[in-house]
């Protein structure tokens, strides 16, 4: 993308951000699904753009990771800052921020072999408490086709809010990693109770990788 086109896109994004972006990020932090955000916004915003804004915010806040937890790579974040000269004329200045590598963790790996949902619930709650919210679960939602059997089972296992949350996100076609917040803990527990749930859990403070 040329510098001029990149700037025009940044200008368009800035205008959109001023109208809706801040509200979307705030509602995401509050726990709204994409569907609920669409019902709340007063400024007309395409569904796909809301999805992208929510997804980017979840990535920026570390709620979702695209790389295995504990192995994040350095990347550049480019933004444009609006400034005014002494005559009040606005201009935009490009700002490049480098986000440094985090310390690479070496995990102790083991498998959780219990099939009892209550034991798994106790295990998950204990690990999340010990790791103070620094816990993730692998997610394959982006690898499933919308009409596949795994997606169909979601409707039987999850409640409406949980289904709307999962289906509302534009998952990339790869394994992603979602922070084990309260919502995701409840989703994981319901999927585990179905009896055919195989994912990996990463507990960063205790440096543990647990397979199901």
Tab-separated table of C-alpha atoms in Angstrom:
chain	number	residue	atom	x	y	z
A	1	UNK	CA	0.000	0.000	0.000
A	2	UNK	CA	1.462	3.401	-1.010
A	3	UNK	CA	2.115	6.075	1.624
A	4	UNK	CA	-0.745	8.219	0.293
A	5	UNK	CA	-3.244	5.357	0.262
A	6	UNK	CA	-2.086	4.317	3.730
A	7	UNK	CA	-2.649	7.891	4.919
A	8	UNK	CA	-6.128	8.045	3.352
A	9	UNK	CA	-7.025	4.775	5.034
A	10	UNK	CA	-5.697	6.110	8.328
A	11	UNK	CA	-7.800	9.257	7.887
A	12	UNK	CA	-10.893	7.168	7.177
A	13	UNK	CA	-10.143	4.971	10.189
A	14	UNK	CA	-9.648	8.067	12.360
A	15	UNK	CA	-13.043	9.458	11.323
A	16	UNK	CA	-14.686	6.099	11.994
A	17	UNK	CA	-12.886	5.767	15.302
A	18	UNK	CA	-14.134	9.151	16.450
A	19	UNK	CA	-17.720	8.184	15.581
A	20	UNK	CA	-17.884	4.568	16.760
A	21	UNK	CA	-14.512	3.047	17.615
A	22	UNK	CA	-14.281	4.257	21.201
A	23	UNK	CA	-17.822	3.126	21.979
A	24	UNK	CA	-17.203	-0.309	20.452
A	25	UNK	CA	-14.036	-0.844	22.480
A	26	UNK	CA	-15.771	0.271	25.671
A	27	UNK	CA	-18.712	-2.068	25.070
A	28	UNK	CA	-16.303	-4.908	24.292
A	29	UNK	CA	-14.561	-4.329	27.628
A	30	UNK	CA	-17.977	-4.336	29.304
A	31	UNK	CA	-18.651	-7.805	27.893
A	32	UNK	CA	-20.999	-7.020	24.998
A	33	UNK	CA	-21.037	-9.404	22.037
A	34	UNK	CA	-20.779	-8.055	18.473
A	35	UNK	CA	-24.533	-8.557	18.079
A	36	UNK	CA	-25.274	-6.589	21.251
A	37	UNK	CA	-22.920	-3.806	20.169
A	38	UNK	CA	-24.727	-3.526	16.821
A	39	UNK	CA	-28.019	-3.133	18.690
A	40	UNK	CA	-26.535	-0.423	20.909
A	41	UNK	CA	-24.712	1.851	18.429
A	42	UNK	CA	-26.541	4.967	17.266
A	43	UNK	CA	-24.046	5.742	14.480
A	44	UNK	CA	-24.661	3.511	11.402
A	45	UNK	CA	-21.753	1.067	11.261
A	46	UNK	CA	-21.392	-2.055	9.063
A	47	UNK	CA	-21.430	-5.362	10.917
A	48	UNK	CA	-18.087	-6.432	9.451
A	49	UNK	CA	-16.422	-3.253	10.669
A	50	UNK	CA	-17.727	-3.756	14.181
A	51	UNK	CA	-16.374	-7.314	14.041
A	52	UNK	CA	-12.942	-6.095	12.958
A	53	UNK	CA	-12.862	-3.401	15.651
A	54	UNK	CA	-13.806	-5.878	18.367
A	55	UNK	CA	-11.277	-8.419	17.099
A	56	UNK	CA	-8.458	-5.871	16.934
A	57	UNK	CA	-9.270	-4.637	20.430
A	58	UNK	CA	-9.191	-8.184	21.800
A	59	UNK	CA	-5.781	-8.646	20.146
A	60	UNK	CA	-4.467	-5.287	21.385
A	61	UNK	CA	-5.533	-6.007	24.964
A	62	UNK	CA	-4.111	-9.536	24.930
A	63	UNK	CA	-7.504	-11.164	25.393
A	64	UNK	CA	-6.787	-13.136	22.226
A	65	UNK	CA	-3.334	-14.160	21.013
A	66	UNK	CA	-2.395	-15.423	17.564
A	67	UNK	CA	0.861	-17.001	18.757
A	68	UNK	CA	1.327	-19.584	21.490
A	69	UNK	CA	1.202	-17.789	24.866
A	70	UNK	CA	4.657	-16.999	26.167
A	71	UNK	CA	6.175	-16.739	22.669
A	72	UNK	CA	4.843	-13.366	21.424
A	73	UNK	CA	6.965	-11.795	18.694
A	74	UNK	CA	7.957	-8.164	18.232
A	75	UNK	CA	5.804	-6.184	15.849
A	76	UNK	CA	5.166	-2.602	14.820
A	77	UNK	CA	2.007	-0.711	15.564
A	78	UNK	CA	1.431	2.256	13.240
A	79	UNK	CA	-0.947	5.054	14.195
A	80	UNK	CA	-1.613	8.596	12.986
A	81	UNK	CA	-1.849	11.417	15.512
A	82	UNK	CA	-3.814	14.561	14.656
A	83	UNK	CA	-1.952	17.804	15.399
A	84	UNK	CA	-2.729	21.513	14.861
A	85	UNK	CA	-0.379	24.311	13.832
A	86	UNK	CA	-0.556	27.832	15.255
A	87	UNK	CA	-3.208	28.740	12.642
A	88	UNK	CA	-5.471	25.893	13.712
A	89	UNK	CA	-4.849	23.785	10.616
A	90	UNK	CA	-4.991	20.065	11.311
A	91	UNK	CA	-2.419	17.579	10.053
A	92	UNK	CA	-1.547	13.970	10.809
A	93	UNK	CA	1.793	12.629	11.982
A	94	UNK	CA	2.703	8.957	11.595
A	95	UNK	CA	3.822	7.258	14.807
A	96	UNK	CA	5.519	3.865	14.752
A	97	UNK	CA	5.536	1.993	18.037
A	98	UNK	CA	7.631	-1.128	18.498
A	99	UNK	CA	6.313	-3.694	20.906
A	100	UNK	CA	9.157	-5.725	22.335
A	101	UNK	CA	9.369	-9.491	22.703
A	102	UNK	CA	8.147	-10.818	25.998
A	103	UNK	CA	10.201	-13.325	27.935
A	104	UNK	CA	9.907	-16.785	26.392
A	105	UNK	CA	8.479	-19.298	28.842
A	106	UNK	CA	9.488	-22.927	29.177
A	107	UNK	CA	6.381	-24.843	30.158
A	108	UNK	CA	6.042	-27.940	32.264
A	109	UNK	CA	3.695	-30.091	30.182
A	110	UNK	CA	1.231	-32.697	31.374
A	111	UNK	CA	-2.193	-34.101	30.544
A	112	UNK	CA	-5.378	-33.747	32.556
A	113	UNK	CA	-6.791	-37.263	32.522
A	114	UNK	CA	-9.889	-36.927	34.708
A	115	UNK	CA	-13.257	-37.144	32.950
A	116	UNK	CA	-15.243	-35.748	35.869
A	117	UNK	CA	-16.655	-32.263	35.033
A	118	UNK	CA	-16.600	-31.235	38.703
A	119	UNK	CA	-12.927	-32.176	39.104
A	120	UNK	CA	-12.114	-30.301	35.917
A	121	UNK	CA	-14.060	-27.265	37.166
A	122	UNK	CA	-12.149	-27.285	40.456
A	123	UNK	CA	-8.865	-27.700	38.581
A	124	UNK	CA	-9.602	-24.817	36.214
A	125	UNK	CA	-10.731	-22.434	38.955
A	126	UNK	CA	-7.669	-23.212	41.061
A	127	UNK	CA	-5.236	-22.686	38.161
A	128	UNK	CA	-6.883	-19.443	37.048
A	129	UNK	CA	-6.768	-18.139	40.618
A	130	UNK	CA	-3.091	-19.025	41.041
A	131	UNK	CA	-2.190	-17.439	37.712
A	132	UNK	CA	-4.108	-14.210	38.363
A	133	UNK	CA	-5.803	-14.059	34.975
A	134	UNK	CA	-2.617	-14.992	33.099
A	135	UNK	CA	-4.179	-18.125	31.632
A	136	UNK	CA	-5.197	-19.044	28.078
A	137	UNK	CA	-6.980	-21.806	26.208
A	138	UNK	CA	-6.410	-22.827	22.592
A	139	UNK	CA	-9.386	-22.280	20.253
A	140	UNK	CA	-10.043	-23.967	16.910
A	141	UNK	CA	-13.239	-22.085	16.041
A	142	UNK	CA	-11.611	-20.517	12.982
A	143	UNK	CA	-10.780	-23.958	11.589
A	144	UNK	CA	-14.387	-25.148	11.706
A	145	UNK	CA	-16.797	-24.660	8.844
A	146	UNK	CA	-20.031	-22.948	9.800
A	147	UNK	CA	-22.083	-26.034	8.925
A	148	UNK	CA	-19.696	-28.503	10.565
A	149	UNK	CA	-20.686	-30.869	13.366
A	150	UNK	CA	-18.595	-29.069	16.022
A	151	UNK	CA	-20.389	-25.781	15.287
A	152	UNK	CA	-23.770	-27.490	15.411
A	153	UNK	CA	-22.948	-28.872	18.850
A	154	UNK	CA	-22.319	-25.351	20.149
A	155	UNK	CA	-26.032	-24.598	19.861
A	156	UNK	CA	-26.832	-27.568	22.075
A	157	UNK	CA	-24.205	-26.839	24.721
A	158	UNK	CA	-23.935	-23.057	25.036
A	159	UNK	CA	-26.437	-20.365	25.970
A	160	UNK	CA	-27.385	-17.556	23.587
A	161	UNK	CA	-24.856	-15.037	24.904
A	162	UNK	CA	-22.018	-17.549	24.661
A	163	UNK	CA	-22.979	-18.603	21.127
A	164	UNK	CA	-23.307	-14.971	20.006
A	165	UNK	CA	-19.859	-14.236	21.426
A	166	UNK	CA	-18.152	-17.131	19.625
A	167	UNK	CA	-19.986	-16.692	16.309
A	168	UNK	CA	-19.624	-12.910	16.365
A	169	UNK	CA	-15.821	-12.955	16.275
A	170	UNK	CA	-13.994	-13.187	12.915
A	171	UNK	CA	-11.700	-16.016	13.991
A	172	UNK	CA	-8.622	-16.465	11.836
A	173	UNK	CA	-8.210	-19.831	10.120
A	174	UNK	CA	-5.660	-21.068	12.618
A	175	UNK	CA	-5.469	-22.013	16.266
A	176	UNK	CA	-5.904	-18.895	18.393
A	177	UNK	CA	-5.568	-18.495	22.150
A	178	UNK	CA	-8.234	-16.854	24.314
A	179	UNK	CA	-7.658	-15.582	27.826
A	180	UNK	CA	-9.515	-17.649	30.408
A	181	UNK	CA	-11.763	-14.849	31.644
A	182	UNK	CA	-15.037	-15.724	33.366
A	183	UNK	CA	-16.965	-16.025	30.095
A	184	UNK	CA	-14.414	-18.330	28.494
A	185	UNK	CA	-14.126	-20.427	31.655
A	186	UNK	CA	-17.884	-21.059	31.521
A	187	UNK	CA	-17.704	-21.889	27.801
A	188	UNK	CA	-14.816	-24.303	28.356
A	189	UNK	CA	-16.602	-26.051	31.229
A	190	UNK	CA	-19.705	-26.593	29.097
A	191	UNK	CA	-17.667	-27.921	26.171
A	192	UNK	CA	-15.732	-30.236	28.484
A	193	UNK	CA	-18.972	-31.645	29.895
A	194	UNK	CA	-19.885	-32.816	26.376
A	195	UNK	CA	-17.092	-35.368	26.652
A	196	UNK	CA	-15.151	-34.779	23.439
A	197	UNK	CA	-13.153	-31.647	24.148
A	198	UNK	CA	-9.433	-31.592	23.362
A	199	UNK	CA	-7.596	-28.304	23.808
A	200	UNK	CA	-4.464	-26.983	25.507
A	201	UNK	CA	-4.311	-24.659	28.489
A	202	UNK	CA	-1.435	-22.300	29.200
A	203	UNK	CA	-0.870	-20.971	32.714
A	204	UNK	CA	1.801	-18.308	32.443
A	205	UNK	CA	2.686	-17.513	36.055
A	206	UNK	CA	3.149	-21.171	36.953
A	207	UNK	CA	4.577	-21.963	33.484
A	208	UNK	CA	2.315	-24.967	32.891
A	209	UNK	CA	0.881	-26.350	29.672
A	210	UNK	CA	-1.984	-28.750	30.230
A	211	UNK	CA	-3.513	-30.916	27.501
A	212	UNK	CA	-6.931	-32.513	27.523
